[in-house]
mmCIF file of C-alpha atoms in Angstrom:
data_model
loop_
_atom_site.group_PDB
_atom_site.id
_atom_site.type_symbol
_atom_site.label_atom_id
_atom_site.label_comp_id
_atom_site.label_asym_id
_atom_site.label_seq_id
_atom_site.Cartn_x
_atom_site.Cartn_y
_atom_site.Cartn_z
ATOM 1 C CA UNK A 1 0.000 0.000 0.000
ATOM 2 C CA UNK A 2 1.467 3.095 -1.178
ATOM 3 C CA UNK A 3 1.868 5.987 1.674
ATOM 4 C CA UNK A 4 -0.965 8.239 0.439
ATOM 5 C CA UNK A 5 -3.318 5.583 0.396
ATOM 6 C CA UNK A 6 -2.146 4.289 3.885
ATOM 7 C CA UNK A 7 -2.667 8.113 5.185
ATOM 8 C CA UNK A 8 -6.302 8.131 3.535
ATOM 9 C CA UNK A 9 -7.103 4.837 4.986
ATOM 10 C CA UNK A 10 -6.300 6.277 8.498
ATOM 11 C CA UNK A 11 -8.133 9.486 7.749
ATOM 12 C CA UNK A 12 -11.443 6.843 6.856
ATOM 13 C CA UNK A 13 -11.314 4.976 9.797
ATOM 14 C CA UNK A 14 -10.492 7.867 12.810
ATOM 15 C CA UNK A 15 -11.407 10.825 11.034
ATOM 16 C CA UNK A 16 -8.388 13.847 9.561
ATOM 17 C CA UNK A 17 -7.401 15.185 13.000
ATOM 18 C CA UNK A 18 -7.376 12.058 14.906
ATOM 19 C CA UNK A 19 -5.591 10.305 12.079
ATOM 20 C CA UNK A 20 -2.836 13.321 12.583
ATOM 21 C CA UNK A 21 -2.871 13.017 16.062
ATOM 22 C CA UNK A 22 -2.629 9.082 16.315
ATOM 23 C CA UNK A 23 0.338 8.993 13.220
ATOM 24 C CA UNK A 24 2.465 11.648 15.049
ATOM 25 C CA UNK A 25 1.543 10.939 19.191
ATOM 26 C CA UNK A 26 0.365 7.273 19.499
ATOM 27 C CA UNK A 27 3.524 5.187 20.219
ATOM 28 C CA UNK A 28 3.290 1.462 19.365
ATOM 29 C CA UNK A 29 4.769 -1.763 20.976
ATOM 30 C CA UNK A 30 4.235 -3.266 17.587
ATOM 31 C CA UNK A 31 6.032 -1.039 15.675
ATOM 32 C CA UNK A 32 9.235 -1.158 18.217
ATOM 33 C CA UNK A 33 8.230 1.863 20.021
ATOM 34 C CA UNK A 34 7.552 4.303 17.505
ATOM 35 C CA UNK A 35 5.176 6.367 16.222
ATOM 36 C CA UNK A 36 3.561 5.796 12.619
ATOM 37 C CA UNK A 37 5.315 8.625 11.253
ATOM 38 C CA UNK A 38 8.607 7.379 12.805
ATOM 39 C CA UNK A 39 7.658 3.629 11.611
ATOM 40 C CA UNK A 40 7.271 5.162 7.714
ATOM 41 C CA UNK A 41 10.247 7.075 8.118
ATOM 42 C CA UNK A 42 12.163 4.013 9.429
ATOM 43 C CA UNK A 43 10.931 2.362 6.366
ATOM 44 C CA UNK A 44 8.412 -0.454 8.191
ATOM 45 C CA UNK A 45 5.823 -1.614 5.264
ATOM 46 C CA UNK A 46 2.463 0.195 5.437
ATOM 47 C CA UNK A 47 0.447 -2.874 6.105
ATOM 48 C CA UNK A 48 2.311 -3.945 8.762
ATOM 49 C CA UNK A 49 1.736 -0.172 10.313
ATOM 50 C CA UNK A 50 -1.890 -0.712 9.353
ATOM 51 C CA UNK A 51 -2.343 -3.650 10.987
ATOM 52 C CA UNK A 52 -0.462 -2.451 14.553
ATOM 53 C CA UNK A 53 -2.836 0.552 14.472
ATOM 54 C CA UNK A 54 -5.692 -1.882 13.606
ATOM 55 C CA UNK A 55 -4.766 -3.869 16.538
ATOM 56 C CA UNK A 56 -4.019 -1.209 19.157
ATOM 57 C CA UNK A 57 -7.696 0.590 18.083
ATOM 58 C CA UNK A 58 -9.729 -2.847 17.692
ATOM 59 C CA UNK A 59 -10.031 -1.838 14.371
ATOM 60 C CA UNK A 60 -13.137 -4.735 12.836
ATOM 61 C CA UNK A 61 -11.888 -7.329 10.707
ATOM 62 C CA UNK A 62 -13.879 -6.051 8.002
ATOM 63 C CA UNK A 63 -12.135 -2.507 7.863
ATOM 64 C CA UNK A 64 -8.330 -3.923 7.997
#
């Protein structure tokens, strides 16, 4: 999944400012302890981002 469709994705699910707020505040144990914009920046694959996030929120199976 490309970036801008991995940023749109978590704009659909939690809405534009919680999206920003979760990719550049919410710290993951999934992700080694970073942040999503840290995890992108470090070069982590968007779906496994996608599914930490989807995880940490109970995201449904049907929206993952």
């Amino acid at each position: 999944m490309r970036i801008t469709a991995f940023r749109a994705r978590l704009a659909d699910e939690f809405g534009a400012q919680r999206a920003d707020t979760i990719a550049h505040d919410h710290v993951f144990a999934a992700l080694g302890g970073r942040t999503v914009d840290e995890a992108l920046d470090a070069g982590l694959p968007t779906k496994d981002i996608w599914q930490a996030v989807c995880e940490a929120f109970e995201v449904p199976d049907e929206r993952r």
